[in-house]
Amino acid sequence: MSAAPGRAGPPPDGRPGGRFITLEGGEGAGKSTQALRLAGSLAAAGLPVLRTREPGGAPGAEALRAVLLGRGPSEPWDPVTEALLHFAARREHLAHTLRPALAAGIWVVCDRFLDSTVAYQCFGQGVPRALVDGLAALTLDGLRPDLTLVLDLPPAIGLGRVATRGGADRYERMPDATHERIRAGFRAIAAAEPERCELVEAARPPDVVAASLREAVGRRLGVPLVDPLPA
């Protein structure tokens, strides 16, 4: 995680506190890279910004991340157990990082949130949506992103990117058919909640994707952003 200094003006709707932006998508979609760039653009606009991730983002949640990612393919998690672990990590993240930051007026850019659990565990692994919705109601205290940027990429391209960097984790090693279901899940989420979600075509060059994300934030949240990277 990283925080940048600065002062935020009031949110466009007059609501106190920071704004919550999530980046979602399948493996190799570029979420971590784009989260870093978007956080830099927000900081360059004079906004206090925190970049974080899931699973993780708080000490207890990072410990659970190691558990979730470290198990070998020969010992898969039961899908419901896996969903419960994600929500345990998310609750720690919310209690110790997200809520304090937002209450302090900090803009939060998060690499994955609830939509990843829906896409991976419900669409990808068959966990009933009612179970995930119930866990969300129990653990999230009504928190939802102000804006979700869904990086859409064919799994073959994303997994090809993963292969070039090596060290694939257990999610990246899932069967191709599972990755296709996960992509369909993210697209279904974006289609069902267009007021919150923006679907962004992520096969384009990173600079083009970054410009699309800045434009979406400016259009939807009323904050004009520029690229802080030198030309």
PDB file of C-alpha atoms in Angstrom:
ATOM      1  CA  MET A   1       0.000   0.000   0.000  1.00  0.00           C
ATOM      2  CA  SER A   2       1.083   3.573  -0.503  1.00  0.00           C
ATOM      3  CA  ALA A   3      -0.353   6.902   0.508  1.00  0.00           C
ATOM      4  CA  ALA A   4       0.241  10.260  -1.110  1.00  0.00           C
ATOM      5  CA  PRO A   5      -0.178  13.610   0.693  1.00  0.00           C
ATOM      6  CA  GLY A   6      -2.604  16.346  -0.206  1.00  0.00           C
ATOM      7  CA  ARG A   7      -6.056  17.625   0.630  1.00  0.00           C
ATOM      8  CA  ALA A   8      -9.266  16.551  -1.032  1.00  0.00           C
ATOM      9  CA  GLY A   9     -12.133  18.860  -1.685  1.00  0.00           C
ATOM     10  CA  PRO A  10     -15.653  17.633  -0.954  1.00  0.00           C
ATOM     11  CA  PRO A  11     -16.854  14.761  -3.120  1.00  0.00           C
ATOM     12  CA  PRO A  12     -18.963  15.798  -6.109  1.00  0.00           C
ATOM     13  CA  ASP A  13     -22.201  14.806  -4.363  1.00  0.00           C
ATOM     14  CA  GLY A  14     -21.327  16.677  -1.154  1.00  0.00           C
ATOM     15  CA  ARG A  15     -20.936  13.457   0.854  1.00  0.00           C
ATOM     16  CA  PRO A  16     -18.162  13.678   3.459  1.00  0.00           C
ATOM     17  CA  GLY A  17     -15.165  11.393   3.300  1.00  0.00           C
ATOM     18  CA  GLY A  18     -13.084   9.942   0.506  1.00  0.00           C
ATOM     19  CA  ARG A  19     -14.146   8.039  -2.553  1.00  0.00           C
ATOM     20  CA  PHE A  20     -13.700   4.329  -3.143  1.00  0.00           C
ATOM     21  CA  ILE A  21     -12.521   3.143  -6.578  1.00  0.00           C
ATOM     22  CA  THR A  22     -11.991  -0.544  -7.329  1.00  0.00           C
ATOM     23  CA  LEU A  23     -10.241  -2.207 -10.260  1.00  0.00           C
ATOM     24  CA  GLU A  24     -11.489  -5.632 -11.258  1.00  0.00           C
ATOM     25  CA  GLY A  25     -10.732  -8.208 -13.931  1.00  0.00           C
ATOM     26  CA  GLY A  26      -9.176 -11.566 -14.650  1.00  0.00           C
ATOM     27  CA  GLU A  27      -5.588 -12.714 -14.462  1.00  0.00           C
ATOM     28  CA  GLY A  28      -3.090 -10.624 -16.411  1.00  0.00           C
ATOM     29  CA  ALA A  29      -5.549  -7.787 -17.056  1.00  0.00           C
ATOM     30  CA  GLY A  30      -3.134  -5.183 -15.694  1.00  0.00           C
ATOM     31  CA  LYS A  31      -5.000  -4.204 -12.540  1.00  0.00           C
ATOM     32  CA  SER A  32      -1.925  -3.669 -10.352  1.00  0.00           C
ATOM     33  CA  THR A  33      -0.176  -1.537 -12.972  1.00  0.00           C
ATOM     34  CA  GLN A  34      -3.267   0.531 -13.650  1.00  0.00           C
ATOM     35  CA  ALA A  35      -4.055   0.948  -9.939  1.00  0.00           C
ATOM     36  CA  LEU A  36      -0.577   2.412  -9.446  1.00  0.00           C
ATOM     37  CA  ARG A  37      -1.000   4.784 -12.378  1.00  0.00           C
ATOM     38  CA  LEU A  38      -4.480   5.865 -11.344  1.00  0.00           C
ATOM     39  CA  ALA A  39      -3.347   6.533  -7.783  1.00  0.00           C
ATOM     40  CA  GLY A  40      -0.525   8.653  -9.212  1.00  0.00           C
ATOM     41  CA  SER A  41      -2.997  10.673 -11.268  1.00  0.00           C
ATOM     42  CA  LEU A  42      -5.212  11.276  -8.244  1.00  0.00           C
ATOM     43  CA  ALA A  43      -2.213  12.367  -6.184  1.00  0.00           C
ATOM     44  CA  ALA A  44      -1.108  14.699  -8.992  1.00  0.00           C
ATOM     45  CA  ALA A  45      -4.581  16.281  -8.836  1.00  0.00           C
ATOM     46  CA  GLY A  46      -3.923  17.161  -5.182  1.00  0.00           C
ATOM     47  CA  LEU A  47      -6.021  14.396  -3.662  1.00  0.00           C
ATOM     48  CA  PRO A  48      -4.904  12.217  -0.736  1.00  0.00           C
ATOM     49  CA  VAL A  49      -4.891   8.671  -2.067  1.00  0.00           C
ATOM     50  CA  LEU A  50      -4.309   5.193  -0.711  1.00  0.00           C
ATOM     51  CA  ARG A  51      -3.549   2.269  -3.014  1.00  0.00           C
ATOM     52  CA  THR A  52      -4.407  -1.133  -1.583  1.00  0.00           C
ATOM     53  CA  ARG A  53      -5.346  -4.655  -2.666  1.00  0.00           C
ATOM     54  CA  GLU A  54      -7.385  -7.758  -1.939  1.00  0.00           C
ATOM     55  CA  PRO A  55      -6.936 -10.229  -0.548  1.00  0.00           C
ATOM     56  CA  GLY A  56      -4.693  -8.159   1.691  1.00  0.00           C
ATOM     57  CA  GLY A  57      -4.419  -4.507   2.586  1.00  0.00           C
ATOM     58  CA  ALA A  58      -4.151  -5.005   6.362  1.00  0.00           C
ATOM     59  CA  PRO A  59      -1.837  -7.222   8.458  1.00  0.00           C
ATOM     60  CA  GLY A  60      -4.416  -9.932   9.181  1.00  0.00           C
ATOM     61  CA  ALA A  61      -5.679  -9.841   5.605  1.00  0.00           C
ATOM     62  CA  GLU A  62      -2.147 -10.190   4.221  1.00  0.00           C
ATOM     63  CA  ALA A  63      -1.667 -13.293   6.392  1.00  0.00           C
ATOM     64  CA  LEU A  64      -4.832 -14.768   4.899  1.00  0.00           C
ATOM     65  CA  ARG A  65      -3.631 -13.830   1.410  1.00  0.00           C
ATOM     66  CA  ALA A  66      -0.560 -16.004   1.928  1.00  0.00           C
ATOM     67  CA  VAL A  67      -2.826 -18.875   2.979  1.00  0.00           C
ATOM     68  CA  LEU A  68      -5.153 -18.448  -0.012  1.00  0.00           C
ATOM     69  CA  LEU A  69      -2.439 -18.151  -2.643  1.00  0.00           C
ATOM     70  CA  GLY A  70       0.022 -20.607  -1.167  1.00  0.00           C
ATOM     71  CA  ARG A  71      -1.947 -23.824  -1.289  1.00  0.00           C
ATOM     72  CA  GLY A  72      -0.851 -26.148  -4.063  1.00  0.00           C
ATOM     73  CA  PRO A  73      -3.041 -27.319  -6.971  1.00  0.00           C
ATOM     74  CA  SER A  74      -3.065 -30.867  -5.602  1.00  0.00           C
ATOM     75  CA  GLU A  75      -4.931 -29.639  -2.493  1.00  0.00           C
ATOM     76  CA  PRO A  76      -7.665 -27.300  -3.752  1.00  0.00           C
ATOM     77  CA  TRP A  77      -9.781 -25.379  -1.279  1.00  0.00           C
ATOM     78  CA  ASP A  78     -13.415 -26.299  -0.920  1.00  0.00           C
ATOM     79  CA  PRO A  79     -15.075 -23.367  -2.769  1.00  0.00           C
ATOM     80  CA  VAL A  80     -17.239 -22.322   0.199  1.00  0.00           C
ATOM     81  CA  THR A  81     -14.222 -22.436   2.525  1.00  0.00           C
ATOM     82  CA  GLU A  82     -12.341 -20.295   0.030  1.00  0.00           C
ATOM     83  CA  ALA A  83     -15.150 -17.747  -0.071  1.00  0.00           C
ATOM     84  CA  LEU A  84     -15.221 -17.595   3.725  1.00  0.00           C
ATOM     85  CA  LEU A  85     -11.472 -16.937   3.832  1.00  0.00           C
ATOM     86  CA  HIS A  86     -11.839 -14.112   1.327  1.00  0.00           C
ATOM     87  CA  PHE A  87     -14.531 -12.493   3.430  1.00  0.00           C
ATOM     88  CA  ALA A  88     -12.464 -12.886   6.601  1.00  0.00           C
ATOM     89  CA  ALA A  89      -9.611 -11.076   4.861  1.00  0.00           C
ATOM     90  CA  ARG A  90     -12.001  -8.454   3.487  1.00  0.00           C
ATOM     91  CA  ARG A  91     -13.427  -7.738   6.923  1.00  0.00           C
ATOM     92  CA  GLU A  92      -9.916  -7.127   8.293  1.00  0.00           C
ATOM     93  CA  HIS A  93      -9.212  -4.872   5.321  1.00  0.00           C
ATOM     94  CA  LEU A  94     -12.416  -2.919   5.862  1.00  0.00           C
ATOM     95  CA  ALA A  95     -11.956  -2.518   9.621  1.00  0.00           C
ATOM     96  CA  HIS A  96      -8.297  -1.563   9.644  1.00  0.00           C
ATOM     97  CA  THR A  97      -7.728   0.163   6.291  1.00  0.00           C
ATOM     98  CA  LEU A  98     -10.750   1.038   4.162  1.00  0.00           C
ATOM     99  CA  ARG A  99     -13.106   2.578   6.717  1.00  0.00           C
ATOM    100  CA  PRO A 100     -10.422   4.699   8.458  1.00  0.00           C
ATOM    101  CA  ALA A 101      -9.064   5.975   5.149  1.00  0.00           C
ATOM    102  CA  LEU A 102     -12.452   6.886   3.688  1.00  0.00           C
ATOM    103  CA  ALA A 103     -13.555   8.546   6.922  1.00  0.00           C
ATOM    104  CA  ALA A 104     -10.385  10.653   6.836  1.00  0.00           C
ATOM    105  CA  GLY A 105     -11.233  11.926   3.348  1.00  0.00           C
ATOM    106  CA  ILE A 106      -8.696   9.757   1.544  1.00  0.00           C
ATOM    107  CA  TRP A 107      -9.454   8.440  -1.919  1.00  0.00           C
ATOM    108  CA  VAL A 108      -8.908   4.678  -2.035  1.00  0.00           C
ATOM    109  CA  VAL A 109      -7.829   2.771  -5.158  1.00  0.00           C
ATOM    110  CA  CYS A 110      -8.233  -0.949  -4.514  1.00  0.00           C
ATOM    111  CA  ASP A 111      -6.979  -3.812  -6.680  1.00  0.00           C
ATOM    112  CA  ARG A 112      -9.947  -6.229  -6.346  1.00  0.00           C
ATOM    113  CA  PHE A 113     -12.912  -6.187  -3.962  1.00  0.00           C
ATOM    114  CA  LEU A 114     -16.271  -7.966  -3.647  1.00  0.00           C
ATOM    115  CA  ASP A 115     -16.780  -8.366  -7.413  1.00  0.00           C
ATOM    116  CA  SER A 116     -13.762 -10.653  -7.586  1.00  0.00           C
ATOM    117  CA  THR A 117     -15.360 -13.016  -5.086  1.00  0.00           C
ATOM    118  CA  VAL A 118     -18.566 -13.046  -7.127  1.00  0.00           C
ATOM    119  CA  ALA A 119     -16.684 -13.659 -10.381  1.00  0.00           C
ATOM    120  CA  TYR A 120     -14.185 -16.229  -9.087  1.00  0.00           C
ATOM    121  CA  GLN A 121     -16.152 -18.110  -6.444  1.00  0.00           C
ATOM    122  CA  CYS A 122     -19.692 -17.840  -7.851  1.00  0.00           C
ATOM    123  CA  PHE A 123     -19.192 -17.832 -11.622  1.00  0.00           C
ATOM    124  CA  GLY A 124     -15.870 -19.661 -11.622  1.00  0.00           C
ATOM    125  CA  GLN A 125     -16.348 -22.232  -8.851  1.00  0.00           C
ATOM    126  CA  GLY A 126     -20.101 -22.528  -8.448  1.00  0.00           C
ATOM    127  CA  VAL A 127     -20.614 -21.063  -4.964  1.00  0.00           C
ATOM    128  CA  PRO A 128     -24.274 -19.966  -4.649  1.00  0.00           C
ATOM    129  CA  ARG A 129     -24.676 -16.220  -5.130  1.00  0.00           C
ATOM    130  CA  ALA A 130     -27.044 -16.073  -2.152  1.00  0.00           C
ATOM    131  CA  LEU A 131     -24.251 -17.284   0.126  1.00  0.00           C
ATOM    132  CA  VAL A 132     -21.845 -14.581  -1.100  1.00  0.00           C
ATOM    133  CA  ASP A 133     -24.541 -11.896  -0.875  1.00  0.00           C
ATOM    134  CA  GLY A 134     -25.251 -12.975   2.701  1.00  0.00           C
ATOM    135  CA  LEU A 135     -21.580 -12.818   3.655  1.00  0.00           C
ATOM    136  CA  ALA A 136     -21.320  -9.369   2.084  1.00  0.00           C
ATOM    137  CA  ALA A 137     -24.302  -8.133   4.090  1.00  0.00           C
ATOM    138  CA  LEU A 138     -22.779  -9.557   7.272  1.00  0.00           C
ATOM    139  CA  THR A 139     -19.235  -8.230   6.847  1.00  0.00           C
ATOM    140  CA  LEU A 140     -19.191  -5.068   4.727  1.00  0.00           C
ATOM    141  CA  ASP A 141     -21.493  -2.740   6.707  1.00  0.00           C
ATOM    142  CA  GLY A 142     -23.027  -1.546   3.441  1.00  0.00           C
ATOM    143  CA  LEU A 143     -19.735  -0.394   1.913  1.00  0.00           C
ATOM    144  CA  ARG A 144     -19.740  -0.419  -1.882  1.00  0.00           C
ATOM    145  CA  PRO A 145     -17.406   1.233  -4.373  1.00  0.00           C
ATOM    146  CA  ASP A 146     -18.224   4.638  -5.797  1.00  0.00           C
ATOM    147  CA  LEU A 147     -16.765   3.423  -9.086  1.00  0.00           C
ATOM    148  CA  THR A 148     -15.627   0.020 -10.326  1.00  0.00           C
ATOM    149  CA  LEU A 149     -13.344  -0.156 -13.371  1.00  0.00           C
ATOM    150  CA  VAL A 150     -13.591  -3.631 -14.915  1.00  0.00           C
ATOM    151  CA  LEU A 151     -10.570  -4.444 -17.082  1.00  0.00           C
ATOM    152  CA  ASP A 152     -11.907  -6.838 -19.698  1.00  0.00           C
ATOM    153  CA  LEU A 153      -9.420  -9.133 -21.405  1.00  0.00           C
ATOM    154  CA  PRO A 154      -9.689 -12.510 -23.158  1.00  0.00           C
ATOM    155  CA  PRO A 155      -8.179 -15.091 -20.785  1.00  0.00           C
ATOM    156  CA  ALA A 156      -5.770 -16.370 -23.431  1.00  0.00           C
ATOM    157  CA  ILE A 157      -4.132 -12.938 -23.607  1.00  0.00           C
ATOM    158  CA  GLY A 158      -4.080 -12.471 -19.849  1.00  0.00           C
ATOM    159  CA  LEU A 159      -2.622 -15.892 -19.168  1.00  0.00           C
ATOM    160  CA  GLY A 160      -0.027 -15.283 -21.863  1.00  0.00           C
ATOM    161  CA  ARG A 161       1.058 -12.170 -19.969  1.00  0.00           C
ATOM    162  CA  VAL A 162       1.215 -14.185 -16.749  1.00  0.00           C
ATOM    163  CA  ALA A 163       3.413 -16.806 -18.401  1.00  0.00           C
ATOM    164  CA  THR A 164       5.999 -14.208 -19.425  1.00  0.00           C
ATOM    165  CA  ARG A 165       6.560 -13.080 -15.847  1.00  0.00           C
ATOM    166  CA  GLY A 166       6.669 -16.605 -14.327  1.00  0.00           C
ATOM    167  CA  GLY A 167       5.742 -17.769 -10.829  1.00  0.00           C
ATOM    168  CA  ALA A 168       2.029 -18.332 -11.477  1.00  0.00           C
ATOM    169  CA  ASP A 169      -0.109 -18.522  -8.336  1.00  0.00           C
ATOM    170  CA  ARG A 170      -2.953 -20.981  -7.765  1.00  0.00           C
ATOM    171  CA  TYR A 171      -5.572 -18.702  -9.346  1.00  0.00           C
ATOM    172  CA  GLU A 172      -3.470 -18.213 -12.447  1.00  0.00           C
ATOM    173  CA  ARG A 173      -3.136 -22.011 -12.728  1.00  0.00           C
ATOM    174  CA  MET A 174      -6.900 -22.597 -12.837  1.00  0.00           C
ATOM    175  CA  PRO A 175      -8.247 -24.386 -15.943  1.00  0.00           C
ATOM    176  CA  ASP A 176      -8.921 -22.303 -19.052  1.00  0.00           C
ATOM    177  CA  ALA A 177     -12.658 -23.011 -18.805  1.00  0.00           C
ATOM    178  CA  THR A 178     -12.721 -21.548 -15.298  1.00  0.00           C
ATOM    179  CA  HIS A 179     -11.029 -18.368 -16.523  1.00  0.00           C
ATOM    180  CA  GLU A 180     -13.642 -18.058 -19.266  1.00  0.00           C
ATOM    181  CA  ARG A 181     -16.437 -18.312 -16.677  1.00  0.00           C
ATOM    182  CA  ILE A 182     -14.689 -15.715 -14.521  1.00  0.00           C
ATOM    183  CA  ARG A 183     -14.499 -13.291 -17.443  1.00  0.00           C
ATOM    184  CA  ALA A 184     -18.183 -13.873 -18.156  1.00  0.00           C
ATOM    185  CA  GLY A 185     -18.884 -13.156 -14.498  1.00  0.00           C
ATOM    186  CA  PHE A 186     -17.130  -9.791 -14.560  1.00  0.00           C
ATOM    187  CA  ARG A 187     -18.947  -8.833 -17.745  1.00  0.00           C
ATOM    188  CA  ALA A 188     -22.273  -9.836 -16.198  1.00  0.00           C
ATOM    189  CA  ILE A 189     -21.567  -7.728 -13.101  1.00  0.00           C
ATOM    190  CA  ALA A 190     -20.702  -4.694 -15.231  1.00  0.00           C
ATOM    191  CA  ALA A 191     -23.837  -5.135 -17.331  1.00  0.00           C
ATOM    192  CA  ALA A 192     -26.060  -5.482 -14.258  1.00  0.00           C
ATOM    193  CA  GLU A 193     -24.697  -2.366 -12.492  1.00  0.00           C
ATOM    194  CA  PRO A 194     -23.820   0.223 -15.162  1.00  0.00           C
ATOM    195  CA  GLU A 195     -24.265   3.079 -12.686  1.00  0.00           C
ATOM    196  CA  ARG A 196     -21.283   1.757 -10.701  1.00  0.00           C
ATOM    197  CA  CYS A 197     -19.219  -0.172 -13.248  1.00  0.00           C
ATOM    198  CA  GLU A 198     -17.272   0.855 -16.329  1.00  0.00           C
ATOM    199  CA  LEU A 199     -16.115  -1.919 -18.654  1.00  0.00           C
ATOM    200  CA  VAL A 200     -12.679  -1.077 -20.083  1.00  0.00           C
ATOM    201  CA  GLU A 201     -11.078  -2.993 -22.966  1.00  0.00           C
ATOM    202  CA  ALA A 202      -7.714  -4.032 -21.519  1.00  0.00           C
ATOM    203  CA  ALA A 203      -5.998  -5.605 -24.538  1.00  0.00           C
ATOM    204  CA  ARG A 204      -4.871  -2.140 -25.679  1.00  0.00           C
ATOM    205  CA  PRO A 205      -1.468  -0.652 -24.779  1.00  0.00           C
ATOM    206  CA  PRO A 206      -1.138   0.287 -21.081  1.00  0.00           C
ATOM    207  CA  ASP A 207      -0.983   4.025 -21.831  1.00  0.00           C
ATOM    208  CA  VAL A 208      -4.272   3.840 -23.721  1.00  0.00           C
ATOM    209  CA  VAL A 209      -5.939   1.859 -20.929  1.00  0.00           C
ATOM    210  CA  ALA A 210      -4.641   4.342 -18.336  1.00  0.00           C
ATOM    211  CA  ALA A 211      -6.098   7.236 -20.327  1.00  0.00           C
ATOM    212  CA  SER A 212      -9.473   5.464 -20.467  1.00  0.00           C
ATOM    213  CA  LEU A 213      -9.448   5.006 -16.693  1.00  0.00           C
ATOM    214  CA  ARG A 214      -8.606   8.671 -16.083  1.00  0.00           C
ATOM    215  CA  GLU A 215     -11.401   9.705 -18.417  1.00  0.00           C
ATOM    216  CA  ALA A 216     -13.883   7.436 -16.634  1.00  0.00           C
ATOM    217  CA  VAL A 217     -12.947   8.823 -13.216  1.00  0.00           C
ATOM    218  CA  GLY A 218     -13.259  12.380 -14.484  1.00  0.00           C
ATOM    219  CA  ARG A 219     -16.606  11.769 -16.142  1.00  0.00           C
ATOM    220  CA  ARG A 220     -18.166   9.775 -13.318  1.00  0.00           C
ATOM    221  CA  LEU A 221     -16.653  11.354 -10.195  1.00  0.00           C
ATOM    222  CA  GLY A 222     -16.085  14.899 -11.437  1.00  0.00           C
ATOM    223  CA  VAL A 223     -12.304  14.973 -10.988  1.00  0.00           C
ATOM    224  CA  PRO A 224     -10.291  15.819 -14.126  1.00  0.00           C
ATOM    225  CA  LEU A 225      -7.080  13.796 -14.182  1.00  0.00           C
ATOM    226  CA  VAL A 226      -3.869  13.974 -16.178  1.00  0.00           C
ATOM    227  CA  ASP A 227      -1.041  11.496 -16.696  1.00  0.00           C
ATOM    228  CA  PRO A 228       1.612  12.232 -14.056  1.00  0.00           C
ATOM    229  CA  LEU A 229       4.256  10.309 -15.982  1.00  0.00           C
ATOM    230  CA  PRO A 230       6.692  12.356 -18.079  1.00  0.00           C
ATOM    231  CA  ALA A 231       6.060  12.208 -21.824  1.00  0.00           C
TER     232      ALA A 231
END
